[in-house]
Structure formats: structure tokens, C-alpha cells
Coordinates of C-alpha atoms in Angstrom, one line a residue:
Chain A
X14 CA 22.0 24.0 -28.6
X15 CA 25.1 25.5 -30.2
X16 CA 26.7 25.8 -26.7
X17 CA 25.9 22.2 -26.0
X18 CA 27.5 21.1 -29.3
X19 CA 30.6 23.3 -28.6
X20 CA 30.9 22.0 -25.1
X21 CA 30.6 18.4 -26.2
X22 CA 32.9 18.6 -29.2
X23 CA 35.2 21.5 -28.4
X24 CA 34.2 22.9 -31.8
X25 CA 31.5 25.5 -32.7
X26 CA 28.6 24.6 -34.9
X27 CA 30.5 26.0 -37.8
X28 CA 33.1 23.4 -37.2
X29 CA 35.6 25.9 -35.8
X30 CA 37.8 25.8 -32.7
X31 CA 36.4 27.8 -29.8
X32 CA 37.6 31.3 -29.5
X33 CA 37.3 31.2 -25.7
X34 CA 40.9 30.1 -24.9
X35 CA 42.1 33.2 -26.7
X36 CA 39.7 35.4 -24.8
X37 CA 40.7 33.8 -21.5
X38 CA 44.4 34.4 -22.2
X39 CA 43.6 38.0 -23.0
X40 CA 41.5 38.5 -19.9
X41 CA 44.2 37.0 -17.7
X42 CA 46.7 39.4 -19.1
X43 CA 44.4 42.4 -19.0
X44 CA 43.3 41.8 -15.4
X45 CA 46.9 41.1 -14.4
X46 CA 48.0 44.4 -16.0
X47 CA 45.3 46.3 -14.3
X48 CA 46.0 44.8 -10.9
X49 CA 49.8 45.2 -11.3
X50 CA 49.5 48.9 -12.1
X51 CA 46.8 49.4 -9.5
X52 CA 49.2 48.0 -6.9
X53 CA 51.9 50.5 -7.9
X54 CA 49.3 53.3 -7.4
X55 CA 48.1 51.7 -4.2
X56 CA 51.6 51.6 -2.8
X57 CA 52.2 55.3 -3.6
X58 CA 48.9 56.2 -1.9
X59 CA 49.5 54.3 1.3
X60 CA 53.1 55.4 1.5
X61 CA 52.0 59.0 1.9
X62 CA 52.2 58.1 5.6
X63 CA 55.9 58.6 5.2
X64 CA 55.3 62.2 4.4
X65 CA 52.9 62.9 7.2
X66 CA 49.7 61.6 8.8
X67 CA 47.9 64.6 7.3
X68 CA 49.1 63.7 3.8
X69 CA 47.8 60.1 4.2
X70 CA 44.6 61.4 5.7
X71 CA 44.1 63.7 2.8
X72 CA 44.6 60.9 0.3
X73 CA 42.2 58.6 2.2
X74 CA 39.6 61.3 2.3
X75 CA 40.1 62.1 -1.4
X76 CA 39.0 58.5 -2.2
X77 CA 36.0 59.1 0.0
X78 CA 35.1 62.0 -2.4
X79 CA 36.3 64.9 -0.3
X80 CA 37.1 66.9 -3.4
X81 CA 33.5 67.0 -4.6
X82 CA 31.3 66.1 -1.6
X83 CA 30.6 68.2 1.5
X84 CA 30.9 65.1 3.6
X85 CA 33.4 62.3 2.7
X86 CA 31.6 59.0 2.0
X87 CA 33.6 55.8 2.8
X88 CA 31.1 53.8 0.7
X89 CA 32.9 55.2 -2.3
X90 CA 36.0 53.4 -1.2
X91 CA 33.9 50.2 -0.9
X92 CA 32.8 50.8 -4.4
X93 CA 36.4 50.9 -5.7
X94 CA 37.3 47.9 -3.6
X95 CA 34.3 46.0 -4.9
X96 CA 35.5 46.7 -8.5
X97 CA 39.1 45.7 -7.7
X98 CA 37.8 42.5 -5.9
X99 CA 35.8 41.5 -9.0
X100 CA 38.9 42.0 -11.2
X101 CA 41.0 40.1 -8.6
X102 CA 38.6 37.2 -8.6
X103 CA 38.5 37.1 -12.4
X104 CA 42.3 37.2 -12.5
X105 CA 42.5 34.4 -9.9
X106 CA 40.1 32.3 -11.9
X107 CA 42.1 32.8 -15.1
X108 CA 45.4 32.1 -13.3
X109 CA 44.1 28.9 -11.8
X110 CA 44.1 27.4 -15.3
X111 CA 47.9 27.5 -15.2
X112 CA 48.6 26.1 -11.8
X113 CA 49.6 22.5 -11.3
X114 CA 46.5 20.5 -10.6
X115 CA 47.9 17.1 -9.7
X116 CA 50.8 15.8 -7.6
X117 CA 52.6 14.6 -10.6
X118 CA 52.4 18.1 -12.3
X119 CA 53.8 19.7 -9.1
X120 CA 56.5 17.0 -8.7
X121 CA 57.7 17.2 -12.3
X122 CA 57.8 21.0 -12.4
X123 CA 59.7 21.2 -9.0
X124 CA 62.2 18.6 -10.3
X125 CA 62.6 20.4 -13.6
X126 CA 63.1 23.7 -11.9
X127 CA 65.8 22.3 -9.6
X128 CA 67.6 20.7 -12.4
X129 CA 67.4 23.5 -14.9
X130 CA 68.2 26.4 -12.5
X131 CA 66.6 28.6 -15.2
X132 CA 65.6 32.0 -13.8
X133 CA 62.3 32.5 -15.6
X134 CA 61.2 28.9 -14.9
X135 CA 61.9 29.5 -11.2
X136 CA 60.2 32.9 -11.3
X137 CA 57.0 31.3 -12.6
X138 CA 57.0 28.9 -9.7
X139 CA 57.3 31.9 -7.3
X140 CA 54.5 33.5 -9.2
X141 CA 52.4 30.4 -8.8
X142 CA 53.0 30.1 -5.1
X143 CA 52.5 33.8 -4.3
X144 CA 49.4 33.7 -6.5
X145 CA 48.0 30.8 -4.6
X146 CA 48.8 32.6 -1.3
X147 CA 46.9 35.6 -2.5
X148 CA 43.7 33.7 -3.0
X149 CA 43.5 33.9 0.8
X150 CA 45.7 36.9 1.8
X151 CA 44.4 39.2 -1.0
X152 CA 40.8 38.2 -0.4
X153 CA 41.1 38.8 3.4
X154 CA 42.6 42.3 2.9
X155 CA 40.0 43.2 0.2
X156 CA 37.2 42.0 2.4
X157 CA 38.5 44.1 5.3
X158 CA 38.7 47.2 3.1
X159 CA 35.3 46.4 1.5
X160 CA 33.5 46.2 4.9
X161 CA 35.5 48.8 6.9
X162 CA 36.4 51.6 4.5
X163 CA 35.9 54.2 7.2
X164 CA 38.8 52.9 9.2
X165 CA 41.3 53.9 6.6
X166 CA 43.2 56.7 8.2
X167 CA 46.5 57.0 10.0
X168 CA 45.2 55.7 13.3
X169 CA 42.9 53.1 11.9
X170 CA 45.5 51.7 9.6
X171 CA 48.1 52.0 12.4
X172 CA 45.9 50.0 14.7
X173 CA 45.4 47.4 11.9
X174 CA 49.1 47.1 11.3
X175 CA 49.9 46.6 15.0
X176 CA 47.4 43.8 15.1
X177 CA 48.0 42.2 11.7
X178 CA 51.6 42.9 10.8
X179 CA 52.6 39.2 10.1
X180 CA 49.6 39.0 7.7
X181 CA 50.7 42.2 5.9
X182 CA 54.3 41.1 5.6
X183 CA 53.2 38.0 3.8
X184 CA 50.8 40.0 1.7
X185 CA 53.4 42.6 0.8
X186 CA 55.9 39.9 -0.3
X187 CA 53.3 38.0 -2.3
X188 CA 52.0 41.1 -4.0
X189 CA 55.4 42.5 -5.0
X190 CA 56.9 39.2 -6.2
X191 CA 53.7 38.1 -8.0
X192 CA 53.1 41.6 -9.5
X193 CA 56.7 42.3 -10.5
X194 CA 57.2 38.9 -12.2
X195 CA 53.7 39.1 -13.7
X196 CA 54.3 42.5 -15.4
X197 CA 57.7 41.3 -16.7
X198 CA 56.1 38.2 -18.1
X199 CA 53.3 40.2 -19.7
X200 CA 56.0 42.2 -21.6
X201 CA 57.7 39.1 -23.0
X202 CA 54.5 37.2 -23.5
X203 CA 53.0 39.8 -25.8
X204 CA 56.3 41.2 -27.2
X205 CA 55.9 44.7 -25.7
X206 CA 58.9 47.0 -25.9
X207 CA 60.6 44.3 -28.0
X208 CA 62.6 46.7 -30.2
X209 CA 65.1 45.4 -32.7
X210 CA 66.7 42.9 -30.4
X211 CA 64.3 41.0 -28.2
X212 CA 67.1 39.3 -26.2
X213 CA 68.6 42.6 -25.1
X214 CA 65.2 44.0 -24.3
X215 CA 64.4 41.0 -22.2
X216 CA 67.6 41.5 -20.2
X217 CA 66.8 45.1 -19.6
X218 CA 63.2 44.3 -18.7
X219 CA 64.5 41.8 -16.1
X220 CA 66.8 44.5 -14.6
X221 CA 63.9 46.9 -14.5
X222 CA 61.7 44.2 -13.0
X223 CA 64.1 43.6 -10.1
X224 CA 64.7 47.3 -9.6
X225 CA 60.9 47.9 -9.3
X226 CA 60.5 44.9 -7.0
X227 CA 63.3 46.1 -4.7
X228 CA 61.9 49.7 -4.7
X229 CA 58.4 48.6 -3.9
X230 CA 59.5 46.2 -1.2
X231 CA 61.6 48.9 0.4
X232 CA 58.8 51.4 0.2
X233 CA 56.4 48.8 1.4
X234 CA 58.4 47.8 4.5
X235 CA 59.1 51.5 5.4
X236 CA 55.4 52.2 5.1
X237 CA 54.5 49.2 7.2
X238 CA 57.0 50.3 9.8
X239 CA 55.5 53.8 9.9
X240 CA 52.0 52.4 10.4
X241 CA 53.3 50.0 13.0
X242 CA 54.9 52.8 15.0
X243 CA 51.7 54.9 14.8
X244 CA 49.7 51.8 16.0
X245 CA 52.2 51.3 18.8
X246 CA 52.0 55.0 19.9
X247 CA 48.3 54.9 19.6
X248 CA 47.6 51.6 21.2
X249 CA 46.0 53.0 24.3
X250 CA 43.4 54.8 22.2
X251 CA 42.9 52.0 19.6
X252 CA 39.8 52.5 17.6
X253 CA 39.9 56.3 17.8
X254 CA 39.7 58.1 14.4
X255 CA 42.3 60.5 13.2
X256 CA 41.7 64.2 13.0
X257 CA 44.0 66.2 10.8
X258 CA 46.2 68.9 12.4
X259 CA 44.3 71.8 10.7
X260 CA 41.1 70.5 12.2
X261 CA 42.6 70.2 15.6
X262 CA 44.0 73.7 15.4
X263 CA 40.6 75.0 14.3
X264 CA 39.0 73.3 17.2
X265 CA 41.6 74.7 19.6
X266 CA 40.9 78.2 18.3
X267 CA 37.2 77.7 18.7
X268 CA 37.8 76.6 22.2
X269 CA 39.9 79.7 23.0
X270 CA 37.2 82.0 21.7
X271 CA 34.4 80.4 23.6
Chain B
X2 CA 97.6 18.9 -18.9
X3 CA 94.9 16.3 -19.1
X4 CA 92.6 15.6 -16.2
X5 CA 90.2 12.8 -15.3
X6 CA 86.6 13.7 -15.7
X7 CA 83.6 12.0 -14.2
X8 CA 80.5 11.2 -16.2
X9 CA 77.4 10.0 -14.3
X10 CA 74.6 8.7 -16.4
X11 CA 71.1 7.4 -15.8
X12 CA 70.8 3.9 -17.0
X13 CA 67.3 2.4 -17.4
X14 CA 65.5 0.3 -19.9
X15 CA 61.8 0.8 -19.6
X16 CA 61.2 -2.2 -21.9
X17 CA 62.9 -4.6 -19.5
X18 CA 61.1 -6.1 -16.6
X19 CA 64.3 -6.5 -14.6
X20 CA 65.9 -3.1 -15.3
X21 CA 65.8 -0.5 -12.5
X22 CA 66.7 3.1 -13.0
X23 CA 70.1 3.8 -11.5
X24 CA 73.1 6.1 -12.0
X25 CA 76.4 4.8 -13.2
X26 CA 79.6 6.6 -12.8
X27 CA 82.4 6.5 -15.4
X28 CA 85.9 8.0 -15.1
X29 CA 88.0 8.8 -18.1
X30 CA 90.9 10.9 -19.3
X31 CA 89.9 14.1 -20.9
X32 CA 91.5 14.9 -24.3
X33 CA 92.0 18.1 -26.1
X34 CA 88.7 19.5 -27.5
X35 CA 86.8 16.6 -26.1
X36 CA 83.0 16.9 -26.6
X37 CA 80.5 15.0 -24.5
X38 CA 79.7 13.0 -27.6
X39 CA 83.4 11.9 -27.9
X40 CA 83.4 11.1 -24.2
X41 CA 80.3 8.9 -24.4
X42 CA 81.7 7.1 -27.5
X43 CA 84.8 6.4 -25.5
X44 CA 82.8 5.1 -22.6
X45 CA 80.8 2.8 -24.9
X46 CA 84.0 1.6 -26.6
X47 CA 86.1 1.1 -23.5
X48 CA 83.9 1.0 -20.4
X49 CA 80.3 0.1 -21.0
X50 CA 79.2 -1.3 -24.3
X51 CA 75.6 -1.3 -23.0
X52 CA 75.3 2.5 -22.6
X53 CA 72.7 3.8 -25.1
X54 CA 72.7 7.3 -26.5
X55 CA 71.8 8.8 -29.9
X56 CA 73.9 10.5 -32.4
X57 CA 74.2 10.9 -36.2
X58 CA 76.1 13.9 -37.5
X59 CA 78.5 14.8 -34.6
X60 CA 78.4 18.5 -35.8
X61 CA 75.3 20.0 -34.3
X62 CA 73.2 19.6 -37.4
X63 CA 71.1 16.5 -37.1
X64 CA 69.7 17.3 -33.6
X65 CA 69.9 13.7 -32.4
X66 CA 72.2 13.9 -29.4
X67 CA 70.1 16.1 -27.0
X68 CA 70.3 15.1 -23.4
X69 CA 70.2 16.7 -19.9
X70 CA 73.7 17.8 -19.0
X71 CA 73.9 18.9 -15.3
X72 CA 70.2 19.6 -15.5
X73 CA 70.1 21.5 -18.8
X74 CA 69.2 20.2 -22.2
X75 CA 72.2 20.3 -24.6
X76 CA 73.5 18.7 -27.7
X77 CA 76.3 16.2 -26.6
X78 CA 78.2 16.9 -29.8
X79 CA 78.4 20.7 -29.0
X80 CA 79.2 20.3 -25.3
X81 CA 82.9 20.7 -24.5
X82 CA 83.9 18.8 -21.4
X83 CA 86.5 21.5 -20.6
X84 CA 83.7 23.9 -19.8
X85 CA 82.9 22.0 -16.7
X86 CA 85.3 23.2 -14.2
X87 CA 84.9 20.4 -11.6
X88 CA 85.0 17.8 -14.4
X89 CA 81.7 16.3 -13.4
X90 CA 78.9 15.8 -15.9
X91 CA 75.6 14.3 -14.7
X92 CA 73.5 13.0 -17.6
X93 CA 69.8 12.3 -17.9
X94 CA 67.7 11.6 -21.0
X95 CA 65.6 14.5 -22.2
X96 CA 62.2 14.5 -20.4
X97 CA 58.9 14.9 -22.3
X98 CA 59.9 12.3 -24.9
X99 CA 59.4 8.6 -24.8
X100 CA 62.5 7.0 -23.2
X101 CA 64.0 4.3 -25.3
X102 CA 66.9 3.3 -23.1
X103 CA 69.5 5.2 -20.9
X104 CA 70.1 8.5 -22.6
X105 CA 68.3 7.6 -25.8
X106 CA 64.8 9.1 -26.4
X107 CA 62.3 9.0 -29.3
X108 CA 62.2 12.6 -30.6
X109 CA 61.5 11.4 -34.2
X110 CA 58.0 10.1 -33.7
X111 CA 57.2 13.1 -31.5
X112 CA 58.4 15.5 -34.2
X113 CA 56.5 13.6 -36.9
X114 CA 53.3 13.9 -34.9
X115 CA 54.0 17.6 -34.2
X116 CA 54.5 18.2 -38.0
X117 CA 51.3 16.6 -38.8
X118 CA 49.5 18.4 -36.0
X119 CA 50.5 21.9 -37.3
X120 CA 50.3 20.7 -40.9
X121 CA 53.8 21.6 -41.5
X122 CA 53.8 22.0 -45.3
X123 CA 52.9 24.7 -47.7
X124 CA 49.1 25.0 -48.3
X125 CA 48.4 26.6 -51.6
X126 CA 45.5 26.7 -54.0
X127 CA 47.9 27.2 -56.9
X128 CA 48.8 24.2 -59.0
X129 CA 52.5 23.5 -58.3
X130 CA 54.7 22.8 -61.3
X131 CA 58.0 21.6 -60.0
X132 CA 59.7 22.1 -63.4
X133 CA 59.3 25.8 -63.0
X134 CA 61.0 28.2 -60.5
X135 CA 59.1 28.9 -57.4
X136 CA 57.4 32.4 -57.3
X137 CA 59.9 34.9 -56.0
X138 CA 59.4 36.6 -52.6
X139 CA 61.1 39.6 -51.0
X140 CA 64.6 38.7 -49.8
X141 CA 63.9 40.1 -46.4
X142 CA 60.8 37.9 -46.0
X143 CA 62.7 34.9 -47.3
X144 CA 65.4 35.6 -44.8
X145 CA 63.0 35.8 -41.9
X146 CA 61.2 32.6 -43.0
X147 CA 64.3 30.6 -43.5
X148 CA 65.7 31.9 -40.3
X149 CA 62.9 29.9 -38.6
X150 CA 63.6 27.0 -40.9
X151 CA 67.0 26.5 -39.2
X152 CA 65.3 24.4 -36.5
X153 CA 66.9 21.0 -36.3
X154 CA 64.1 19.4 -34.3
X155 CA 66.5 18.4 -31.6
X156 CA 63.8 18.6 -28.9
X157 CA 65.8 20.8 -26.6
X158 CA 63.1 23.5 -26.5
X159 CA 60.6 20.8 -25.6
X160 CA 62.8 19.3 -22.9
X161 CA 63.5 22.7 -21.4
X162 CA 59.8 23.7 -21.2
X163 CA 58.2 23.4 -17.8
X164 CA 54.8 23.9 -19.4
X165 CA 55.3 20.9 -21.6
X166 CA 56.4 18.7 -18.7
X167 CA 53.3 19.6 -16.8
X168 CA 50.9 19.4 -19.8
X169 CA 52.1 16.6 -22.1
X170 CA 49.8 17.6 -25.0
X171 CA 51.4 21.1 -25.2
X172 CA 52.8 21.7 -28.7
X173 CA 56.0 23.3 -27.5
X174 CA 58.2 26.0 -29.0
X175 CA 59.2 23.8 -31.9
X176 CA 55.5 23.5 -33.0
X177 CA 54.8 27.2 -32.5
X178 CA 57.9 28.2 -34.4
X179 CA 56.8 26.0 -37.2
X180 CA 53.5 27.7 -37.4
X181 CA 55.2 31.1 -37.4
X182 CA 57.4 29.9 -40.2
X183 CA 54.4 29.0 -42.5
X184 CA 52.4 32.1 -41.3
X185 CA 55.3 34.3 -42.6
X186 CA 55.8 32.4 -45.8
X187 CA 53.9 34.1 -48.7
X188 CA 53.8 30.8 -50.6
X189 CA 51.4 29.5 -47.9
X190 CA 47.9 30.7 -48.5
X191 CA 46.6 29.8 -45.0
X192 CA 45.0 32.6 -43.0
X193 CA 45.4 33.4 -39.3
X194 CA 42.0 31.7 -38.9
X195 CA 43.4 28.5 -40.4
X196 CA 46.4 28.7 -38.0
X197 CA 44.0 29.3 -35.1
X198 CA 42.4 25.9 -35.9
X199 CA 45.8 24.3 -35.5
X200 CA 47.2 26.0 -32.3
X201 CA 44.5 28.4 -31.0
X202 CA 43.9 26.6 -27.7
X203 CA 45.5 25.8 -24.3
X204 CA 47.6 23.0 -25.9
X205 CA 48.9 25.5 -28.4
X206 CA 49.8 29.2 -28.3
X207 CA 47.5 30.1 -25.4
X208 CA 49.0 27.3 -23.2
X209 CA 52.5 28.8 -23.4
X210 CA 53.4 30.3 -20.0
X211 CA 56.3 32.3 -21.4
X212 CA 58.9 30.6 -19.3
X213 CA 61.3 31.1 -22.2
X214 CA 63.7 28.2 -21.4
X215 CA 63.1 27.3 -25.0
X216 CA 64.7 30.6 -26.1
X217 CA 67.5 30.4 -23.6
X218 CA 68.5 26.8 -24.5
X219 CA 67.9 26.6 -28.3
X220 CA 71.3 25.5 -29.8
X221 CA 70.4 27.3 -33.0
X222 CA 69.5 30.5 -31.2
X223 CA 66.2 30.8 -32.9
X224 CA 64.1 33.8 -32.1
X225 CA 61.5 31.8 -30.2
X226 CA 60.5 34.4 -27.7
X227 CA 59.4 37.0 -30.3
X228 CA 57.9 34.5 -32.7
X229 CA 55.7 33.0 -30.0
X230 CA 54.7 36.5 -29.0
X231 CA 54.0 37.3 -32.6
X232 CA 51.8 34.3 -33.1
X233 CA 50.0 35.1 -29.8
X234 CA 49.2 38.6 -31.0
X235 CA 48.1 37.3 -34.4
X236 CA 45.8 34.6 -33.1
X237 CA 44.3 36.5 -30.2
X238 CA 43.0 39.0 -32.8
X239 CA 41.2 36.2 -34.7
X240 CA 37.4 36.7 -34.5

């Protein structure tokens, strides 16, 4: 009954304002922080392909439990992806509250943005558009990883990049712009790293934000190029799984002995 | 050497059935130290007596002459025409407020409603005796409180706010600053829970999207960014 009264009046049975908007704002920030930091880690993991195929393979197998299981289990990756997917959906739901929901809201914001030429106002719009794009792009990628975790290896990812490179270019741009702007906004929204002069801190945060965005975009495009090349070289054997060099050498040695 | 400047202004009377919104262009000679307020006064005296705009103090104190100048909200009395290299100033009334006519908007009633909404007065259980001196407070606290009191209610933070334009019921930086001012004042006995009742929702502190155009355009350079963050931290912790 108390939920009914609160829903009807917007006030609890004690006559107090609902605490939910505070919680939703907090959850939006917390999930955004998690996803933003996760994407930094994710980028470092996938970019190990720039070191070598074996390095990327080792990282992929590590997440399948190679460090503590006799046989790596891709289902563990699905578990991680499932958790990230849940956080992603919650964040999307929280973010939706802020998006323009009518033509007039869209129109007035666009006009305001064009008139003001104010960087943070424009950045929010980019964040909103990339966030909207990720409803689809992020979901598609997460679904792929959720259902095909065993294909994450240099060849599997290379084959995927060869096939889906336009999709991954859009996803990379969306993630890096949305995440970079989002992490910056989190800092100014909650007053993190404020120091004695918030204006100076904000300027510095903005510089760091752009530096991080450029760094991760550069790393992302290089990584994509590396996977694309592997996919191209490997296109005649698409679908084949990767075997690390050490394993190939062992097999060769076994072959010589027999 | 003086130059000719061009001022383009939106003219529209929403209360007239025949008025249609249109831009009017005025050309006038720039004078030394000319402010936009002076230019508009000259236009009204010499070129167009029908042009409406607001002003009172002419010194950046009353907060009456806010308008959009080349897309940004500014006080006309503190806008020097010489700062516009091409000599062209395009003027719109401030959005978010009720348009009265041309460049004149009703900030007064909006601010009055805002003040009532955030209960912008000292709440105390003590009986106030105005014949006696107010209870003293630490100078540093007084300084911080009165720093926020420098707000002139010009409405520029409201007109600069994309959130406010999308969501008309949003309280805006001026309202959140006001809440922070009373939250910091030891004379005010209200708790964070009390302030939550006033602005603890999506029309208040949790609706702010941290676009910070308020901070970047405030003619009084109030610390809006960190005071809004401060109130957010305080109110999100209310159980």
C-alpha cells in the first residue's frame, strides 16, 4: 500500500520525498564509472595483439581460467560478459532518463547548442548520441561475446574484424567518446579531484580527458588494424582456431620423435 | 577611429495577434567604451522607439539586462561592443523565461517562484529579536555564505542551461546555489533532509546534467560547479 501511495503522490507515507531519484543518480554514476574503467582494461587486453598473437591468446585463455583450471572454459568469459551486460543495461536505463524524449526537447537543445557553442553542452550531446548508438552497437557486441566466447583468440577475432570492421569502427568511436566524456563529467558532477581551485582542476581534467580519448582511439584503431590484417591473412582458413607457437613447436617435436 | 557596428535584434510581441517574430538590423556609430546597453539605448532614442529591452542599474548589479548576445547569455551593460571584432551583434531574448516583448523577458516572477520553491529564507527555531545583534559566526563561514549571496538573479545561468531548456521545471543553478547558501549558513537550522524535500528530485539537484554553462557564463563568477557538486554529495547521502 505504501508503494501505491508513494507512486500516486510522489511522497512516502511519512510525507517525505522519494529517495529513489537520489539512488538512480548514484546508480547511473556508479555503473558509468564501472563501465568506463572496464573499457580501459578491455582496450589494454585486446590491444595485446599488438605485442603478439601469443600474448593476446594468453590473455584470452587467462579469462577462460587457464591459470587455475586444467582446461580453459569459455563459459567463464560468458559469465563476465553476462555481468557486464547487466551493468550495461542498468546504465542504459538510467541514462535514458536524461535523453530528449520529445521533438521539442531535441529541437530546443540542438538550437541552444548551436547558439551557445559551449564545449560541455556540445559534449553532452555527443554523449547522448553515442549512448543511444550503443543501445544497439554495445548490445550486439556483448551478445556476440556472450554466445561465442570460445571464438575470442587471434584468428577468431581477426575473422570477426574482417567481417564486421564498419560495425567495430562505430563501436570504438561511440565507446571512446561516450566513456571519455562520461568519466570527465563524473569528476565535475561529484566534485572529485576538485582541489582548492575547481576551475583550474576542470581545465586540467578536460585536457586529461582529451588526451585519454586520443590515446584510446589511437590504440583502438591500431588494434583493429592488427586484427583486420590477421583476418585478411587468415581468410582462406576462416573459422580455424589459433594454436600458440609453443604448442605448435611441441606438436612439431612430437611429430619428429614419432 | 570609430566604426559602424551592426546590431540585429529579434522583434516579437507574443501578446499581439499581428506580431510575427523577425530580425531587425540597426547600424550605428560606435563610441568609446560603448556597452551594448548604451548601443540599445541609442537605437531606442534614434532609430526604433518600439524596441523593448530591460535595464535598471547600468552597472552589472541589478541583473536586469540579460540577453543572448551572439548566442551567449550576457548582461548588456557589461558587454563592450569593441570586443566584437566584426562589429556584428545578434541579439535574442533569454530563453527559459516568459517573453514579454523583443529582448525583454520576465525573470522577476520566475525568481520569485524559485525563491518560494527553495524557501529562500532563514529557518530557525530561535525567536528573532531584531533589536539585538545577530549571533556571530566564523568569518570563514560567513565569507563562504556571502560569496554565494552575491547572486544578482540575472537569469543567465538559467538561460545558459541546456537541461533547463529541455525540462522547464528544472530549478536551475540559481536555485541550487540558493539552497547551498542556506545549507552553509549556521543561522539556518534546516537539515540536509529538509533540503532534500526541496530539491531532492529530478527537477532539482538530481536533474542537473553538469553541463556547467551556468558556471562558465555567470557574470558574478559564482562557484556554481563546486556548490552544485557539494549539494549533490550532501543530498545523495540522505537516508
